[in-house]
Tab-separated table of C-alpha atoms and ligand atoms in Angstrom:
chain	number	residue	atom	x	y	z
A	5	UNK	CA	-43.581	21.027	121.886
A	6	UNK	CA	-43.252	24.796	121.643
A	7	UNK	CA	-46.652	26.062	120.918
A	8	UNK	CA	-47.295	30.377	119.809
A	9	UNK	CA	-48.235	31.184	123.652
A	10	UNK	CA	-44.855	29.919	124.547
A	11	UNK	CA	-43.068	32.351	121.410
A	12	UNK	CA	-45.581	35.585	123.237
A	13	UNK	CA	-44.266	34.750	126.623
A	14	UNK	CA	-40.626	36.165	125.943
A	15	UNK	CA	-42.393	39.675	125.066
A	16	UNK	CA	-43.700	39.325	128.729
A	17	UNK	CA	-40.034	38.425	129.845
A	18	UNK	CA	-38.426	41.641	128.181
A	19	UNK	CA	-41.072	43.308	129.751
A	20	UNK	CA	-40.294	42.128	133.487
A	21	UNK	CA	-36.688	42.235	132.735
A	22	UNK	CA	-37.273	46.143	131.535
A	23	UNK	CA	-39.179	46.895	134.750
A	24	UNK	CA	-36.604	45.417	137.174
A	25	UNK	CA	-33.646	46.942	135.109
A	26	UNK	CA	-35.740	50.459	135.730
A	27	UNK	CA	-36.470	49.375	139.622
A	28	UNK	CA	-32.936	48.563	139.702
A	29	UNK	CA	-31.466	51.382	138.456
A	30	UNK	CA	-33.703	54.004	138.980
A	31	UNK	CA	-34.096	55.241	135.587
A	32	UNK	CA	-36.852	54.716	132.526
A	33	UNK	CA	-33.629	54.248	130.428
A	34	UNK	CA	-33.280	50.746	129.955
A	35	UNK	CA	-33.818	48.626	126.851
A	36	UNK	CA	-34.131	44.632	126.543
A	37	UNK	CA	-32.984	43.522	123.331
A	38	UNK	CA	-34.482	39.807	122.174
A	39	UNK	CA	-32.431	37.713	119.574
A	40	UNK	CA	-34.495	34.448	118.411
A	41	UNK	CA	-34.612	32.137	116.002
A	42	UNK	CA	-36.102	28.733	115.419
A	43	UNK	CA	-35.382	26.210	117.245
A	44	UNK	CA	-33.101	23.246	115.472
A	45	UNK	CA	-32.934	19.986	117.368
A	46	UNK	CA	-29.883	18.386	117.413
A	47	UNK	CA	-28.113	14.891	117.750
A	48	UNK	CA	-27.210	13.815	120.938
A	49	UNK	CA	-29.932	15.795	122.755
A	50	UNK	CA	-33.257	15.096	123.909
A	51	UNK	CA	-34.781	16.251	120.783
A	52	UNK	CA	-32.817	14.521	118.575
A	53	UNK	CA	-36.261	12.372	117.737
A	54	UNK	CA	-38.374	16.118	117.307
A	55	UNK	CA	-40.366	16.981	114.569
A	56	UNK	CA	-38.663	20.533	113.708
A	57	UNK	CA	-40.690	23.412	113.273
A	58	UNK	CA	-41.453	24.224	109.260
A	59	UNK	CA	-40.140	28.150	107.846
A	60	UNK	CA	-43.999	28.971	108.140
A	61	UNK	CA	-44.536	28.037	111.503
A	62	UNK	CA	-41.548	29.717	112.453
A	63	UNK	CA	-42.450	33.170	110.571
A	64	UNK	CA	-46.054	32.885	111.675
A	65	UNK	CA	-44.759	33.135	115.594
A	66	UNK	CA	-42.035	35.858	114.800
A	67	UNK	CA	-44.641	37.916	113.561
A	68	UNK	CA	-46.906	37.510	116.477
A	69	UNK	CA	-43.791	38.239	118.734
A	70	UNK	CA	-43.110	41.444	116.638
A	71	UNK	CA	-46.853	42.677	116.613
A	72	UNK	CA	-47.505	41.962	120.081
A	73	UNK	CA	-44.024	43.900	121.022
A	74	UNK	CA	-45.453	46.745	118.497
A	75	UNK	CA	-48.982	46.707	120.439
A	76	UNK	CA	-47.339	47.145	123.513
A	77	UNK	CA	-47.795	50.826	124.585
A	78	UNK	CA	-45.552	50.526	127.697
A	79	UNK	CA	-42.307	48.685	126.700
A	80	UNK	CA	-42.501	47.943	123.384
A	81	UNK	CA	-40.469	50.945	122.296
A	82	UNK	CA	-37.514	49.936	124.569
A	83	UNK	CA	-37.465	46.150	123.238
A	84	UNK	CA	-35.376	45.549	120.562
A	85	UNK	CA	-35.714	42.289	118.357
A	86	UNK	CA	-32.712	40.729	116.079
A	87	UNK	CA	-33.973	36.989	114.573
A	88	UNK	CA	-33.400	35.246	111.596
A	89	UNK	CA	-36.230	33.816	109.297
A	90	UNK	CA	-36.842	30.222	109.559
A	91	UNK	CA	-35.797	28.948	106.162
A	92	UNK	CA	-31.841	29.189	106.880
A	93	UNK	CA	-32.743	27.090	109.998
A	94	UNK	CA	-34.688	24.426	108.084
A	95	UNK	CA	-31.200	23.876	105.992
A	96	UNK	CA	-29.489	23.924	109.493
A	97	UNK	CA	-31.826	20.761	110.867
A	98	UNK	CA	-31.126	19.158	107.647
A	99	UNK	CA	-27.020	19.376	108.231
A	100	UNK	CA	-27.507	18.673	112.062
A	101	UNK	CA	-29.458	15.700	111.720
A	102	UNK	CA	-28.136	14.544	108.031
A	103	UNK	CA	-26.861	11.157	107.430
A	104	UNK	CA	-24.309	10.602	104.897
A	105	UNK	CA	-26.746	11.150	101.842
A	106	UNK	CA	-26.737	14.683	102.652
A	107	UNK	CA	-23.156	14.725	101.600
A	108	UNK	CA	-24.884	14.685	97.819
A	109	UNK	CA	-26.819	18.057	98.585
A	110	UNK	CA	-23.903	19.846	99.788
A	111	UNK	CA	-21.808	18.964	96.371
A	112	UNK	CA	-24.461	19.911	94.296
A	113	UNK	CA	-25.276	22.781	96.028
A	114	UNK	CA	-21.687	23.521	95.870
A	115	UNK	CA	-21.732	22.279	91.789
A	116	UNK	CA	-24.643	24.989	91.905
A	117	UNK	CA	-22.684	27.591	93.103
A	118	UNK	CA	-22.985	27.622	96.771
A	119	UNK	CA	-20.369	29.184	98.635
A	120	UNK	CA	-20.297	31.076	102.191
A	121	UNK	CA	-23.673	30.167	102.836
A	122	UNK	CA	-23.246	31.033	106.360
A	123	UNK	CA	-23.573	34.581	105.971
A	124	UNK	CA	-27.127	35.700	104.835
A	125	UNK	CA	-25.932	37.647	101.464
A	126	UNK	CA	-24.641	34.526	100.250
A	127	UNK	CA	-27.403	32.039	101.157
A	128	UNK	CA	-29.730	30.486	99.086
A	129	UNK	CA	-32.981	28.655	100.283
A	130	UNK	CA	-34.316	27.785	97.062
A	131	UNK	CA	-30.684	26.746	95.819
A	132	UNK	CA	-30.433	24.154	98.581
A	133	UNK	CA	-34.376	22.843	98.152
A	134	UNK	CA	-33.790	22.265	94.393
A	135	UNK	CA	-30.576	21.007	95.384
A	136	UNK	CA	-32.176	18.491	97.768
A	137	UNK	CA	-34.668	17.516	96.245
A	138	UNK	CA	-32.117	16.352	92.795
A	139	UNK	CA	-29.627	14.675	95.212
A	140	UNK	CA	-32.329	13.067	97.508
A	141	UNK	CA	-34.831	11.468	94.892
A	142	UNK	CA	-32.632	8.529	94.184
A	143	UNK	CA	-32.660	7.869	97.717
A	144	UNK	CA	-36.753	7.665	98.227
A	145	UNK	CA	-36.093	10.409	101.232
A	146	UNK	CA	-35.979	14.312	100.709
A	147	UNK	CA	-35.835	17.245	102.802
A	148	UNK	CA	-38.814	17.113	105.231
A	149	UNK	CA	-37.454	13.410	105.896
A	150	UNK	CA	-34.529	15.019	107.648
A	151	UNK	CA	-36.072	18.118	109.070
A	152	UNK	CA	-40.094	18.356	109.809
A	153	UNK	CA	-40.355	14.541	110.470
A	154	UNK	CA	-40.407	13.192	113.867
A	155	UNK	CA	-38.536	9.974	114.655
A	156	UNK	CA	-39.825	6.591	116.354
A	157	UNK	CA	-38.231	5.750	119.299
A	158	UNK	CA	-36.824	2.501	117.605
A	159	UNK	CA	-35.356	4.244	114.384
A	160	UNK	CA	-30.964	3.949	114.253
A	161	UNK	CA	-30.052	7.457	114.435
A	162	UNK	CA	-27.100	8.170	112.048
A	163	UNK	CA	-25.185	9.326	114.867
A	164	UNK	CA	-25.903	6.472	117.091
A	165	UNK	CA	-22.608	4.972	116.593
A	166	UNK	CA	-20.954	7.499	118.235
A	167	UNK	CA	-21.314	7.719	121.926
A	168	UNK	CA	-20.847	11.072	123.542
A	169	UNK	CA	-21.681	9.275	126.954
A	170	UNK	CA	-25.482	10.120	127.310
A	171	UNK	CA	-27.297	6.849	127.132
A	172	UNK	CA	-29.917	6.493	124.995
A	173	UNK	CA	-32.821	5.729	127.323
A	174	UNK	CA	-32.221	8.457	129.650
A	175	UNK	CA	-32.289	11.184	126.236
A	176	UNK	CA	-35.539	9.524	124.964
A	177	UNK	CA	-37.342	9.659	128.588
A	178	UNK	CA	-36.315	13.411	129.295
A	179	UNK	CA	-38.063	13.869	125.811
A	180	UNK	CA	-40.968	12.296	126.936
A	181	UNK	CA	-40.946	14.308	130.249
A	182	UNK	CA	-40.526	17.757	128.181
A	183	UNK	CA	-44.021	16.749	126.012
A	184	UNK	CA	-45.762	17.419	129.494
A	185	UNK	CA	-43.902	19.903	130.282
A	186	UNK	CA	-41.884	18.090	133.267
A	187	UNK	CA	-39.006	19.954	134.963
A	188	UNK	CA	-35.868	18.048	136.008
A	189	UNK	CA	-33.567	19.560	138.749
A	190	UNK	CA	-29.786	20.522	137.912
A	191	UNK	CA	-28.479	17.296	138.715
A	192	UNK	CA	-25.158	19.408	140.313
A	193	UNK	CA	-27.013	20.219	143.310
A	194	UNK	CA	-30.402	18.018	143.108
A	195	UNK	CA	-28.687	14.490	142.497
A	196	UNK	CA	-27.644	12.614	139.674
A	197	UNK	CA	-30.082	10.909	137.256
A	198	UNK	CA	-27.494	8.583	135.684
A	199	UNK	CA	-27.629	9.976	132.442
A	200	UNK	CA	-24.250	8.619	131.955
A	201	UNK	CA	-22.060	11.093	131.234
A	202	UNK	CA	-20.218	11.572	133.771
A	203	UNK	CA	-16.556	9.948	134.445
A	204	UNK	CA	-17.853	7.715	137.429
A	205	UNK	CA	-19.720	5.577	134.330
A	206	UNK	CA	-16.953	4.994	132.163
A	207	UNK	CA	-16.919	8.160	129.938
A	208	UNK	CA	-13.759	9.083	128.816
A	209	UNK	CA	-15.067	12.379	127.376
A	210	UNK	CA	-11.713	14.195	125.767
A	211	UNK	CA	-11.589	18.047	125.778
A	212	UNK	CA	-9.137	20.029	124.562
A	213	UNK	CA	-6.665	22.177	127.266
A	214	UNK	CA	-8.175	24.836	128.399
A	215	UNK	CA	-6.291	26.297	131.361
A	216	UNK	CA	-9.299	26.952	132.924
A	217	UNK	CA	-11.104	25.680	135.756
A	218	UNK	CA	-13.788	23.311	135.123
A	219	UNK	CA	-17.483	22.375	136.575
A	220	UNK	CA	-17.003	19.895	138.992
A	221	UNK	CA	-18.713	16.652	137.709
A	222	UNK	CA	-19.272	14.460	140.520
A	223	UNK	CA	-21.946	12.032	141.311
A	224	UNK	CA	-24.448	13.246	143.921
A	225	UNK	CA	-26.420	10.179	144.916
A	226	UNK	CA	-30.070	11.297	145.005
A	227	UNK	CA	-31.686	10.779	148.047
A	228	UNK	CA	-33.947	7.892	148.462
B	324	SF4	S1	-24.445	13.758	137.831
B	324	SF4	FE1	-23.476	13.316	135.860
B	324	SF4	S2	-24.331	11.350	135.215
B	324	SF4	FE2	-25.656	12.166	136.832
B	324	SF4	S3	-27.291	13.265	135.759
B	324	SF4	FE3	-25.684	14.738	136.243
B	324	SF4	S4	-24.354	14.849	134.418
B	324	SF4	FE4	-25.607	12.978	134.309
């Protein structure tokens, strides 16, 4: 849903942010430092159906970000930018929304060589696409099938056995409402939306202890 406009518009955030840090404090001394990278949708969320965003997309609207921050005579040089590239984050989608066949890709990325991919010295994009695509062919699917593809509404989710106490319905209508760009009130002080996760509905959702104190989660009926 995220279109380049939408990337620009967090150069015009530093910039406000800049201008009421200098307001506030009285000084031209202040710096806004943005840290981005693509977006990778994730099970159990609303955009667990999303099409992700390909490496080239993703590129294509850090550059704009960068050159429009470069352009920009009056803040630029006090916004910083830290992001990674989006070819690490394709390989994230693919482990976030995976189903067991990706096990094969990790071991022969592993079998490959692979280790400590997490850390950008170590990591390998065209290791894990040849990998992939070897380990996926037998299984008529490959990479793009598990990242840039979007899902039907009716398709089982590999994760869909598991029930983390959002109900199903509820995630696929608040994806809907984000296509149009549809705001939903915080349901802690608007009223609840019976997305089902709280305890009043059954979930037994275990955490580990804390000690701390936590967000009340109570049922607000909404009015009306
Ligand atoms: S009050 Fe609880 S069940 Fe209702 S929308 Fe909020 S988190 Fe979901």
């Amino acid at each position: 849903t995220e279109t380049d406009e939408d990337v620009l518009g967090i150069a015009d955030m530093a910039a406000h942010v800049i201008e009421a840090g200098r307001r506030a404090a009285g000084t031209r001394d202040i710096r806004c430092t943005i840290s981005i990278g693509g977006f990778v949708p994730k099970p159990h969320t609303p955009f667990q159906w999303v099409a992700q965003a390909d490496p080239e997309t993703i590129d294509h609207r850090l550059r704009l970000l960068r050159e429009k921050i470069r352009a920009d005579r009056r803040y630029g040089r006090a916004i910083g930018m830290r992001y990674h590239d989006g070819k690490p984050g394709l390989i994230e989608g693919l482990l976030s929304r995976g189903d067991r066949r990706v096990g094969a890709v990790i071991e022969e990325v592993w079998r490959d060589g692979g280790v400590l991919d997490g850390w950008s010295e170590h990591f390998s994009f065209d290791r894990w696409t040849a990998a992939a695509e070897r380990a996926l062919a037998p299984f008529g699917v490959d990479l793009a099938w598990f990242t840039t593809r979007e899902r039907p509404q009716g398709e089982v989710l590999p994760w869909d056995h598991l029930d983390a106490g959002l109900d199903r319905d509820w995630l696929w209508q608040d994806y809907q409402d984000s296509l149009y760009g549809a705001e939903v009130e915080d349901c802690r002080w608007s009223g609840c939306y019976d997305c089902g996760v709280c305890p009043e509905f059954g979930t037994e959702i275990q955490i580990g202890p804390t000690g701390r104190s936590l967000l009340p989660l109570t049922v607000v009926n909404r009015a009306g």
